[in-house]
JSON list of C-alpha atoms and ligand atoms in Angstrom, two decimals:
[
{"chain": "A", "resi": 19, "resn": "MET", "atom": "CA", "xyz": [43.35, 82.05, 69.39]},
{"chain": "A", "resi": 20, "resn": "SER", "atom": "CA", "xyz": [42.30, 80.62, 65.67]},
{"chain": "A", "resi": 21, "resn": "ILE", "atom": "CA", "xyz": [38.46, 79.20, 64.21]},
{"chain": "A", "resi": 22, "resn": "LEU", "atom": "CA", "xyz": [39.81, 75.37, 63.44]},
{"chain": "A", "resi": 23, "resn": "ASP", "atom": "CA", "xyz": [37.82, 73.77, 60.90]},
{"chain": "A", "resi": 24, "resn": "ILE", "atom": "CA", "xyz": [35.11, 70.99, 62.03]},
{"chain": "A", "resi": 25, "resn": "ARG", "atom": "CA", "xyz": [35.73, 67.27, 60.00]},
{"chain": "A", "resi": 26, "resn": "VAL", "atom": "CA", "xyz": [32.40, 65.90, 58.76]},
{"chain": "A", "resi": 27, "resn": "LEU", "atom": "CA", "xyz": [31.11, 62.54, 58.77]},
{"chain": "A", "resi": 28, "resn": "GLY", "atom": "CA", "xyz": [32.96, 60.84, 56.24]},
{"chain": "A", "resi": 29, "resn": "ASP", "atom": "CA", "xyz": [36.19, 61.57, 58.05]},
{"chain": "A", "resi": 30, "resn": "PRO", "atom": "CA", "xyz": [37.64, 58.55, 59.23]},
{"chain": "A", "resi": 31, "resn": "ILE", "atom": "CA", "xyz": [39.01, 60.30, 62.48]},
{"chain": "A", "resi": 32, "resn": "LEU", "atom": "CA", "xyz": [35.17, 60.89, 63.55]},
{"chain": "A", "resi": 33, "resn": "ARG", "atom": "CA", "xyz": [35.21, 57.10, 64.19]},
{"chain": "A", "resi": 34, "resn": "GLU", "atom": "CA", "xyz": [38.75, 56.34, 65.79]},
{"chain": "A", "resi": 35, "resn": "GLU", "atom": "CA", "xyz": [39.10, 55.85, 69.53]},
{"chain": "A", "resi": 36, "resn": "THR", "atom": "CA", "xyz": [40.81, 58.71, 71.63]},
{"chain": "A", "resi": 37, "resn": "LYS", "atom": "CA", "xyz": [44.10, 59.15, 73.01]},
{"chain": "A", "resi": 38, "resn": "GLU", "atom": "CA", "xyz": [44.32, 59.52, 76.56]},
{"chain": "A", "resi": 39, "resn": "VAL", "atom": "CA", "xyz": [45.71, 62.61, 77.33]},
{"chain": "A", "resi": 40, "resn": "GLY", "atom": "CA", "xyz": [48.85, 62.48, 79.70]},
{"chain": "A", "resi": 41, "resn": "GLU", "atom": "CA", "xyz": [50.21, 66.05, 80.85]},
{"chain": "A", "resi": 42, "resn": "ILE", "atom": "CA", "xyz": [48.40, 69.32, 80.30]},
{"chain": "A", "resi": 43, "resn": "THR", "atom": "CA", "xyz": [51.11, 70.94, 78.02]},
{"chain": "A", "resi": 44, "resn": "ASP", "atom": "CA", "xyz": [50.86, 74.95, 76.34]},
{"chain": "A", "resi": 45, "resn": "GLU", "atom": "CA", "xyz": [49.64, 72.97, 73.41]},
{"chain": "A", "resi": 46, "resn": "ILE", "atom": "CA", "xyz": [46.63, 70.99, 74.81]},
{"chain": "A", "resi": 47, "resn": "ARG", "atom": "CA", "xyz": [45.45, 74.69, 76.53]},
{"chain": "A", "resi": 48, "resn": "LEU", "atom": "CA", "xyz": [45.75, 76.16, 73.04]},
{"chain": "A", "resi": 49, "resn": "LEU", "atom": "CA", "xyz": [43.63, 73.82, 71.42]},
{"chain": "A", "resi": 50, "resn": "VAL", "atom": "CA", "xyz": [41.17, 73.90, 74.36]},
{"chain": "A", "resi": 51, "resn": "LYS", "atom": "CA", "xyz": [41.25, 77.65, 74.02]},
{"chain": "A", "resi": 52, "resn": "ASN", "atom": "CA", "xyz": [40.72, 77.66, 69.56]},
{"chain": "A", "resi": 53, "resn": "MET", "atom": "CA", "xyz": [37.81, 74.48, 70.38]},
{"chain": "A", "resi": 54, "resn": "PHE", "atom": "CA", "xyz": [36.00, 77.22, 72.93]},
{"chain": "A", "resi": 55, "resn": "GLU", "atom": "CA", "xyz": [36.18, 79.58, 69.99]},
{"chain": "A", "resi": 56, "resn": "THR", "atom": "CA", "xyz": [34.87, 77.37, 67.47]},
{"chain": "A", "resi": 57, "resn": "MET", "atom": "CA", "xyz": [32.43, 75.93, 69.19]},
{"chain": "A", "resi": 58, "resn": "TYR", "atom": "CA", "xyz": [30.93, 79.24, 69.68]},
{"chain": "A", "resi": 59, "resn": "LEU", "atom": "CA", "xyz": [31.13, 80.38, 66.42]},
{"chain": "A", "resi": 60, "resn": "ALA", "atom": "CA", "xyz": [29.80, 77.56, 65.04]},
{"chain": "A", "resi": 61, "resn": "LYS", "atom": "CA", "xyz": [26.49, 77.85, 67.87]},
{"chain": "A", "resi": 62, "resn": "GLY", "atom": "CA", "xyz": [26.94, 74.59, 69.13]},
{"chain": "A", "resi": 63, "resn": "ILE", "atom": "CA", "xyz": [26.87, 73.79, 73.19]},
{"chain": "A", "resi": 64, "resn": "GLY", "atom": "CA", "xyz": [29.75, 71.15, 72.58]},
{"chain": "A", "resi": 65, "resn": "LEU", "atom": "CA", "xyz": [32.54, 70.06, 70.57]},
{"chain": "A", "resi": 66, "resn": "ALA", "atom": "CA", "xyz": [35.22, 66.83, 71.17]},
{"chain": "A", "resi": 67, "resn": "ALA", "atom": "CA", "xyz": [38.48, 66.80, 69.89]},
{"chain": "A", "resi": 68, "resn": "PRO", "atom": "CA", "xyz": [38.15, 64.59, 67.03]},
{"chain": "A", "resi": 69, "resn": "GLN", "atom": "CA", "xyz": [35.52, 66.88, 65.26]},
{"chain": "A", "resi": 70, "resn": "VAL", "atom": "CA", "xyz": [38.46, 69.66, 64.87]},
{"chain": "A", "resi": 71, "resn": "GLY", "atom": "CA", "xyz": [40.68, 66.51, 63.32]},
{"chain": "A", "resi": 72, "resn": "ARG", "atom": "CA", "xyz": [42.84, 66.08, 66.88]},
{"chain": "A", "resi": 73, "resn": "THR", "atom": "CA", "xyz": [43.23, 62.45, 68.71]},
{"chain": "A", "resi": 74, "resn": "GLU", "atom": "CA", "xyz": [43.47, 63.88, 72.63]},
{"chain": "A", "resi": 75, "resn": "ARG", "atom": "CA", "xyz": [40.78, 62.33, 74.45]},
{"chain": "A", "resi": 76, "resn": "LEU", "atom": "CA", "xyz": [39.01, 65.97, 75.78]},
{"chain": "A", "resi": 77, "resn": "ALA", "atom": "CA", "xyz": [36.10, 67.74, 74.53]},
{"chain": "A", "resi": 78, "resn": "VAL", "atom": "CA", "xyz": [34.88, 71.29, 75.09]},
{"chain": "A", "resi": 79, "resn": "ILE", "atom": "CA", "xyz": [31.51, 72.17, 76.64]},
{"chain": "A", "resi": 80, "resn": "ASP", "atom": "CA", "xyz": [29.10, 74.89, 77.15]},
{"chain": "A", "resi": 81, "resn": "VAL", "atom": "CA", "xyz": [25.41, 74.71, 77.86]},
{"chain": "A", "resi": 82, "resn": "ASP", "atom": "CA", "xyz": [24.33, 77.80, 79.71]},
{"chain": "A", "resi": 83, "resn": "LYS", "atom": "CA", "xyz": [27.23, 80.08, 79.63]},
{"chain": "A", "resi": 84, "resn": "GLN", "atom": "CA", "xyz": [29.74, 77.59, 81.66]},
{"chain": "A", "resi": 85, "resn": "PRO", "atom": "CA", "xyz": [32.62, 76.57, 80.17]},
{"chain": "A", "resi": 86, "resn": "ILE", "atom": "CA", "xyz": [33.63, 73.21, 81.28]},
{"chain": "A", "resi": 87, "resn": "VAL", "atom": "CA", "xyz": [36.83, 71.07, 79.43]},
{"chain": "A", "resi": 88, "resn": "ILE", "atom": "CA", "xyz": [36.45, 67.17, 80.27]},
{"chain": "A", "resi": 89, "resn": "ILE", "atom": "CA", "xyz": [39.94, 66.03, 80.15]},
{"chain": "A", "resi": 90, "resn": "ASN", "atom": "CA", "xyz": [39.99, 61.70, 79.72]},
{"chain": "A", "resi": 91, "resn": "PRO", "atom": "CA", "xyz": [35.98, 61.89, 80.78]},
{"chain": "A", "resi": 92, "resn": "GLU", "atom": "CA", "xyz": [34.30, 58.29, 82.06]},
{"chain": "A", "resi": 93, "resn": "ILE", "atom": "CA", "xyz": [30.95, 57.63, 82.50]},
{"chain": "A", "resi": 94, "resn": "ILE", "atom": "CA", "xyz": [31.12, 56.55, 86.19]},
{"chain": "A", "resi": 95, "resn": "GLU", "atom": "CA", "xyz": [27.78, 56.44, 86.57]},
{"chain": "A", "resi": 96, "resn": "SER", "atom": "CA", "xyz": [24.05, 56.81, 84.31]},
{"chain": "A", "resi": 97, "resn": "ASP", "atom": "CA", "xyz": [20.45, 56.67, 85.36]},
{"chain": "A", "resi": 98, "resn": "SER", "atom": "CA", "xyz": [17.96, 53.75, 84.45]},
{"chain": "A", "resi": 99, "resn": "LYS", "atom": "CA", "xyz": [15.79, 55.74, 83.59]},
{"chain": "A", "resi": 100, "resn": "THR", "atom": "CA", "xyz": [16.11, 57.13, 79.89]},
{"chain": "A", "resi": 101, "resn": "SER", "atom": "CA", "xyz": [14.97, 60.27, 78.59]},
{"chain": "A", "resi": 102, "resn": "LYS", "atom": "CA", "xyz": [14.31, 60.68, 74.09]},
{"chain": "A", "resi": 103, "resn": "SER", "atom": "CA", "xyz": [15.54, 64.04, 73.04]},
{"chain": "A", "resi": 104, "resn": "GLU", "atom": "CA", "xyz": [16.22, 65.07, 69.31]},
{"chain": "A", "resi": 105, "resn": "GLU", "atom": "CA", "xyz": [20.05, 65.71, 68.11]},
{"chain": "A", "resi": 106, "resn": "GLY", "atom": "CA", "xyz": [22.55, 66.87, 65.79]},
{"chain": "A", "resi": 107, "resn": "CYS", "atom": "CA", "xyz": [26.23, 67.43, 65.40]},
{"chain": "A", "resi": 108, "resn": "LEU", "atom": "CA", "xyz": [28.16, 69.44, 64.18]},
{"chain": "A", "resi": 109, "resn": "SER", "atom": "CA", "xyz": [30.10, 67.12, 62.23]},
{"chain": "A", "resi": 110, "resn": "ILE", "atom": "CA", "xyz": [26.76, 66.21, 60.56]},
{"chain": "A", "resi": 111, "resn": "PRO", "atom": "CA", "xyz": [25.10, 69.54, 60.03]},
{"chain": "A", "resi": 112, "resn": "ASP", "atom": "CA", "xyz": [21.41, 69.85, 59.23]},
{"chain": "A", "resi": 113, "resn": "VAL", "atom": "CA", "xyz": [20.19, 66.13, 59.81]},
{"chain": "A", "resi": 114, "resn": "TYR", "atom": "CA", "xyz": [18.63, 66.00, 62.95]},
{"chain": "A", "resi": 115, "resn": "GLY", "atom": "CA", "xyz": [16.91, 62.40, 64.78]},
{"chain": "A", "resi": 116, "resn": "ASP", "atom": "CA", "xyz": [15.68, 61.53, 68.08]},
{"chain": "A", "resi": 117, "resn": "VAL", "atom": "CA", "xyz": [18.12, 59.85, 70.61]},
{"chain": "A", "resi": 118, "resn": "GLU", "atom": "CA", "xyz": [16.99, 57.65, 73.77]},
{"chain": "A", "resi": 119, "resn": "ARG", "atom": "CA", "xyz": [19.90, 58.30, 76.78]},
{"chain": "A", "resi": 120, "resn": "PRO", "atom": "CA", "xyz": [20.03, 58.01, 80.23]},
{"chain": "A", "resi": 121, "resn": "ALA", "atom": "CA", "xyz": [18.22, 60.78, 81.80]},
{"chain": "A", "resi": 122, "resn": "ARG", "atom": "CA", "xyz": [21.21, 61.94, 84.25]},
{"chain": "A", "resi": 123, "resn": "VAL", "atom": "CA", "xyz": [25.09, 60.46, 84.14]},
{"chain": "A", "resi": 124, "resn": "ARG", "atom": "CA", "xyz": [27.96, 61.07, 86.43]},
{"chain": "A", "resi": 125, "resn": "VAL", "atom": "CA", "xyz": [31.33, 61.66, 85.12]},
{"chain": "A", "resi": 126, "resn": "ARG", "atom": "CA", "xyz": [34.56, 61.63, 86.11]},
{"chain": "A", "resi": 127, "resn": "ALA", "atom": "CA", "xyz": [37.47, 63.97, 84.34]},
{"chain": "A", "resi": 128, "resn": "MET", "atom": "CA", "xyz": [40.20, 66.14, 84.50]},
{"chain": "A", "resi": 129, "resn": "ASN", "atom": "CA", "xyz": [40.03, 69.97, 83.78]},
{"chain": "A", "resi": 130, "resn": "LEU", "atom": "CA", "xyz": [42.62, 72.20, 82.61]},
{"chain": "A", "resi": 131, "resn": "GLU", "atom": "CA", "xyz": [44.51, 72.43, 85.82]},
{"chain": "A", "resi": 132, "resn": "GLY", "atom": "CA", "xyz": [45.18, 68.78, 85.78]},
{"chain": "A", "resi": 133, "resn": "GLU", "atom": "CA", "xyz": [42.96, 68.44, 88.56]},
{"chain": "A", "resi": 134, "resn": "MET", "atom": "CA", "xyz": [40.33, 65.35, 88.55]},
{"chain": "A", "resi": 135, "resn": "PHE", "atom": "CA", "xyz": [36.73, 66.27, 89.21]},
{"chain": "A", "resi": 136, "resn": "GLU", "atom": "CA", "xyz": [33.17, 65.13, 89.13]},
{"chain": "A", "resi": 137, "resn": "ILE", "atom": "CA", "xyz": [29.94, 66.11, 87.76]},
{"chain": "A", "resi": 138, "resn": "GLU", "atom": "CA", "xyz": [26.48, 64.94, 87.62]},
{"chain": "A", "resi": 139, "resn": "SER", "atom": "CA", "xyz": [23.71, 66.34, 85.65]},
{"chain": "A", "resi": 140, "resn": "GLY", "atom": "CA", "xyz": [20.76, 65.69, 83.37]},
{"chain": "A", "resi": 141, "resn": "ASP", "atom": "CA", "xyz": [18.59, 67.55, 80.99]},
{"chain": "A", "resi": 142, "resn": "LEU", "atom": "CA", "xyz": [20.63, 69.11, 78.40]},
{"chain": "A", "resi": 143, "resn": "LEU", "atom": "CA", "xyz": [24.07, 69.70, 80.29]},
{"chain": "A", "resi": 144, "resn": "GLY", "atom": "CA", "xyz": [23.54, 65.57, 81.33]},
{"chain": "A", "resi": 145, "resn": "ARG", "atom": "CA", "xyz": [22.75, 64.95, 77.57]},
{"chain": "A", "resi": 146, "resn": "CYS", "atom": "CA", "xyz": [25.34, 66.98, 75.68]},
{"chain": "A", "resi": 147, "resn": "LEU", "atom": "CA", "xyz": [27.77, 65.19, 78.06]},
{"chain": "A", "resi": 148, "resn": "GLN", "atom": "CA", "xyz": [27.12, 62.02, 76.92]},
{"chain": "A", "resi": 149, "resn": "HIS", "atom": "CA", "xyz": [27.15, 63.00, 73.12]},
{"chain": "A", "resi": 150, "resn": "GLU", "atom": "CA", "xyz": [30.99, 64.58, 73.59]},
{"chain": "A", "resi": 151, "resn": "ILE", "atom": "CA", "xyz": [32.35, 61.37, 75.63]},
{"chain": "A", "resi": 152, "resn": "ASP", "atom": "CA", "xyz": [30.65, 58.93, 72.28]},
{"chain": "A", "resi": 153, "resn": "HIS", "atom": "CA", "xyz": [33.26, 61.33, 70.17]},
{"chain": "A", "resi": 154, "resn": "LEU", "atom": "CA", "xyz": [35.79, 60.47, 72.06]},
{"chain": "A", "resi": 155, "resn": "HIS", "atom": "CA", "xyz": [35.26, 56.86, 71.44]},
{"chain": "A", "resi": 156, "resn": "GLY", "atom": "CA", "xyz": [34.14, 57.17, 67.73]},
{"chain": "A", "resi": 157, "resn": "LYS", "atom": "CA", "xyz": [30.11, 57.04, 68.29]},
{"chain": "A", "resi": 158, "resn": "LEU", "atom": "CA", "xyz": [27.87, 59.71, 66.91]},
{"chain": "A", "resi": 159, "resn": "PHE", "atom": "CA", "xyz": [23.95, 59.65, 67.32]},
{"chain": "A", "resi": 160, "resn": "VAL", "atom": "CA", "xyz": [23.38, 58.67, 64.74]},
{"chain": "A", "resi": 161, "resn": "ASP", "atom": "CA", "xyz": [24.10, 55.05, 65.81]},
{"chain": "A", "resi": 162, "resn": "TYR", "atom": "CA", "xyz": [21.10, 55.34, 67.96]},
{"chain": "A", "resi": 163, "resn": "LEU", "atom": "CA", "xyz": [18.76, 55.83, 65.27]},
{"chain": "A", "resi": 164, "resn": "SER", "atom": "CA", "xyz": [16.24, 53.06, 64.46]},
{"chain": "A", "resi": 165, "resn": "VAL", "atom": "CA", "xyz": [16.92, 51.37, 61.06]},
{"chain": "A", "resi": 166, "resn": "LEU", "atom": "CA", "xyz": [14.36, 53.69, 59.37]},
{"chain": "A", "resi": 167, "resn": "LYS", "atom": "CA", "xyz": [15.64, 56.96, 61.17]},
{"chain": "A", "resi": 168, "resn": "ARG", "atom": "CA", "xyz": [18.81, 56.06, 60.20]},
{"chain": "A", "resi": 169, "resn": "ARG", "atom": "CA", "xyz": [18.34, 55.89, 56.59]},
{"chain": "A", "resi": 170, "resn": "SER", "atom": "CA", "xyz": [16.40, 58.93, 56.26]},
{"chain": "A", "resi": 171, "resn": "ALA", "atom": "CA", "xyz": [18.93, 60.94, 58.03]},
{"chain": "A", "resi": 172, "resn": "MET", "atom": "CA", "xyz": [21.89, 59.13, 55.68]},
{"chain": "A", "resi": 173, "resn": "ALA", "atom": "CA", "xyz": [19.90, 59.72, 52.33]},
{"chain": "A", "resi": 174, "resn": "LYS", "atom": "CA", "xyz": [19.98, 63.65, 53.72]},
{"chain": "A", "resi": 175, "resn": "TRP", "atom": "CA", "xyz": [23.47, 63.45, 54.28]},
{"chain": "A", "resi": 176, "resn": "THR", "atom": "CA", "xyz": [24.19, 61.89, 50.92]},
{"chain": "A", "resi": 177, "resn": "LYS", "atom": "CA", "xyz": [22.92, 65.12, 49.56]},
{"chain": "A", "resi": 178, "resn": "GLU", "atom": "CA", "xyz": [24.48, 67.61, 52.16]},
{"chain": "A", "resi": 179, "resn": "LYS", "atom": "CA", "xyz": [27.92, 65.96, 52.57]},
{"chain": "A", "resi": 180, "resn": "ASP", "atom": "CA", "xyz": [28.79, 67.54, 48.59]},
{"chain": "A", "resi": 181, "resn": "LYS", "atom": "CA", "xyz": [28.56, 70.86, 50.26]},
{"chain": "A", "resi": 182, "resn": "TYR", "atom": "CA", "xyz": [32.49, 69.84, 52.10]},
{"chain": "A", "resi": 183, "resn": "PRO", "atom": "CA", "xyz": [35.17, 68.48, 50.49]},
{"chain": "A", "resi": 184, "resn": "GLY", "atom": "CA", "xyz": [37.42, 66.58, 51.96]},
{"chain": "A", "resi": 185, "resn": "PHE", "atom": "CA", "xyz": [35.00, 66.38, 54.45]},
{"chain": "A", "resi": 186, "resn": "ILE", "atom": "CA", "xyz": [36.11, 69.76, 56.12]},
{"chain": "A", "resi": 187, "resn": "ARG", "atom": "CA", "xyz": [33.35, 72.37, 57.26]},
{"chain": "A", "resi": 188, "resn": "HIS", "atom": "CA", "xyz": [34.96, 75.70, 56.97]},
{"chain": "A", "resi": 189, "resn": "LEU", "atom": "CA", "xyz": [33.27, 77.62, 59.40]},
{"chain": "A", "resi": 190, "resn": "ASP", "atom": "CA", "xyz": [33.08, 81.67, 58.39]},
{"chain": "A", "resi": 191, "resn": "SER", "atom": "CA", "xyz": [35.67, 83.63, 60.52]},
{"chain": "A", "resi": 192, "resn": "ASP", "atom": "CA", "xyz": [33.48, 86.67, 60.18]},
{"chain": "A", "resi": 193, "resn": "PRO", "atom": "CA", "xyz": [30.06, 85.78, 61.15]},
{"chain": "A", "resi": 194, "resn": "ALA", "atom": "CA", "xyz": [28.15, 89.18, 59.75]},
{"chain": "A", "resi": 195, "resn": "ARG", "atom": "CA", "xyz": [29.61, 88.30, 55.97]},
{"chain": "A", "resi": 196, "resn": "SER", "atom": "CA", "xyz": [27.73, 84.87, 56.34]},
{"chain": "A", "resi": 197, "resn": "HIS", "atom": "CA", "xyz": [24.17, 86.50, 55.91]},
{"chain": "A", "resi": 198, "resn": "GLU", "atom": "CA", "xyz": [25.82, 87.67, 52.40]},
{"chain": "A", "resi": 199, "resn": "HIS", "atom": "CA", "xyz": [25.79, 85.74, 49.05]},
{"chain": "A", "resi": 200, "resn": "PRO", "atom": "CA", "xyz": [29.34, 83.21, 49.60]},
{"chain": "A", "resi": 201, "resn": "ASP", "atom": "CA", "xyz": [29.30, 84.06, 45.47]},
{"chain": "A", "resi": 202, "resn": "GLU", "atom": "CA", "xyz": [29.88, 87.89, 46.07]},
{"chain": "A", "resi": 203, "resn": "GLU", "atom": "CA", "xyz": [32.63, 89.16, 44.57]},
{"chain": "A", "resi": 204, "resn": "LEU", "atom": "CA", "xyz": [34.88, 90.13, 47.75]},
{"chain": "B", "resi": 314, "resn": "K2U", "atom": "O1", "xyz": [28.81, 67.53, 69.87]},
{"chain": "B", "resi": 314, "resn": "K2U", "atom": "C1", "xyz": [28.56, 68.06, 68.45]},
{"chain": "B", "resi": 314, "resn": "K2U", "atom": "O2", "xyz": [28.67, 68.69, 67.80]},
{"chain": "B", "resi": 314, "resn": "K2U", "atom": "C2", "xyz": [27.56, 69.29, 69.38]},
{"chain": "B", "resi": 314, "resn": "K2U", "atom": "C3", "xyz": [26.88, 69.29, 69.77]},
{"chain": "B", "resi": 314, "resn": "K2U", "atom": "C4", "xyz": [26.07, 68.95, 70.96]},
{"chain": "B", "resi": 314, "resn": "K2U", "atom": "C5", "xyz": [25.18, 68.59, 71.24]},
{"chain": "B", "resi": 314, "resn": "K2U", "atom": "C6", "xyz": [24.10, 67.50, 70.62]},
{"chain": "B", "resi": 314, "resn": "K2U", "atom": "C7", "xyz": [22.98, 67.25, 70.76]},
{"chain": "B", "resi": 314, "resn": "K2U", "atom": "C8", "xyz": [22.69, 67.96, 72.13]},
{"chain": "B", "resi": 314, "resn": "K2U", "atom": "C9", "xyz": [23.49, 68.34, 73.23]},
{"chain": "B", "resi": 314, "resn": "K2U", "atom": "C10", "xyz": [24.45, 68.74, 72.46]},
{"chain": "B", "resi": 314, "resn": "K2U", "atom": "C11", "xyz": [25.30, 69.80, 69.01]},
{"chain": "B", "resi": 314, "resn": "K2U", "atom": "O3", "xyz": [25.56, 70.26, 67.49]},
{"chain": "B", "resi": 314, "resn": "K2U", "atom": "S1", "xyz": [25.70, 71.51, 69.52]},
{"chain": "B", "resi": 314, "resn": "K2U", "atom": "C12", "xyz": [24.21, 72.39, 68.94]},
{"chain": "B", "resi": 314, "resn": "K2U", "atom": "C13", "xyz": [22.87, 72.13, 69.22]},
{"chain": "B", "resi": 314, "resn": "K2U", "atom": "C14", "xyz": [22.75, 73.46, 70.49]},
{"chain": "B", "resi": 314, "resn": "K2U", "atom": "C15", "xyz": [22.24, 73.47, 71.67]},
{"chain": "B", "resi": 314, "resn": "K2U", "atom": "C16", "xyz": [21.26, 72.21, 71.27]},
{"chain": "B", "resi": 314, "resn": "K2U", "atom": "C17", "xyz": [21.35, 71.44, 70.87]},
{"chain": "B", "resi": 314, "resn": "K2U", "atom": "C18", "xyz": [22.46, 71.30, 69.90]},
{"chain": "B", "resi": 315, "resn": "ZN", "atom": "ZN1", "xyz": [28.38, 66.01, 68.14]}
]
């Protein structure tokens, strides 16, 4: 298994449409395995393929110790009732904003065994499903912010982004070390 680098806002891949997955190959299985490991280390509850530089239409989710793989996911029903909650994104570190979304969604997707399944959810899982499926169509949570909120989020990102040359966020593969001073000689 390996920890993958995360692409951050500014990398064009985050704005691209993804490609439907045909066959579930060993390569796809390895990608999913590495995405889960990367998501857990980054303390995320979701991670979509474009965030690790891949164009496959798939994402991994684990909101409450229930790992879910969604391949070629589609939202087939969404509640007319909406809910607003703060969101962040592993690809836009340290930027947060309130996003209004349908309170519940029903999603149809393929699992890693190649079987179609449906999942209906609200709360954090429902929100995470929408956030990840947005990633698969080049949409980011900042797109939903009001003009003023988006302006301040982008101002914040302008300061943060210099930490990620090449729009790459390297995760420290040894979380224990991340509390040490980065400039400490090895
Ligand atoms: O796709 C991603 O960037 C991971 C997102 C997923 C997400 C964002 C907002 C709301 C739900 C899911 C997050 O960065 S994961 C971090 C996180 C952890 C716990 C609760 C909310 C967000
Ligand atoms: Zn995100």
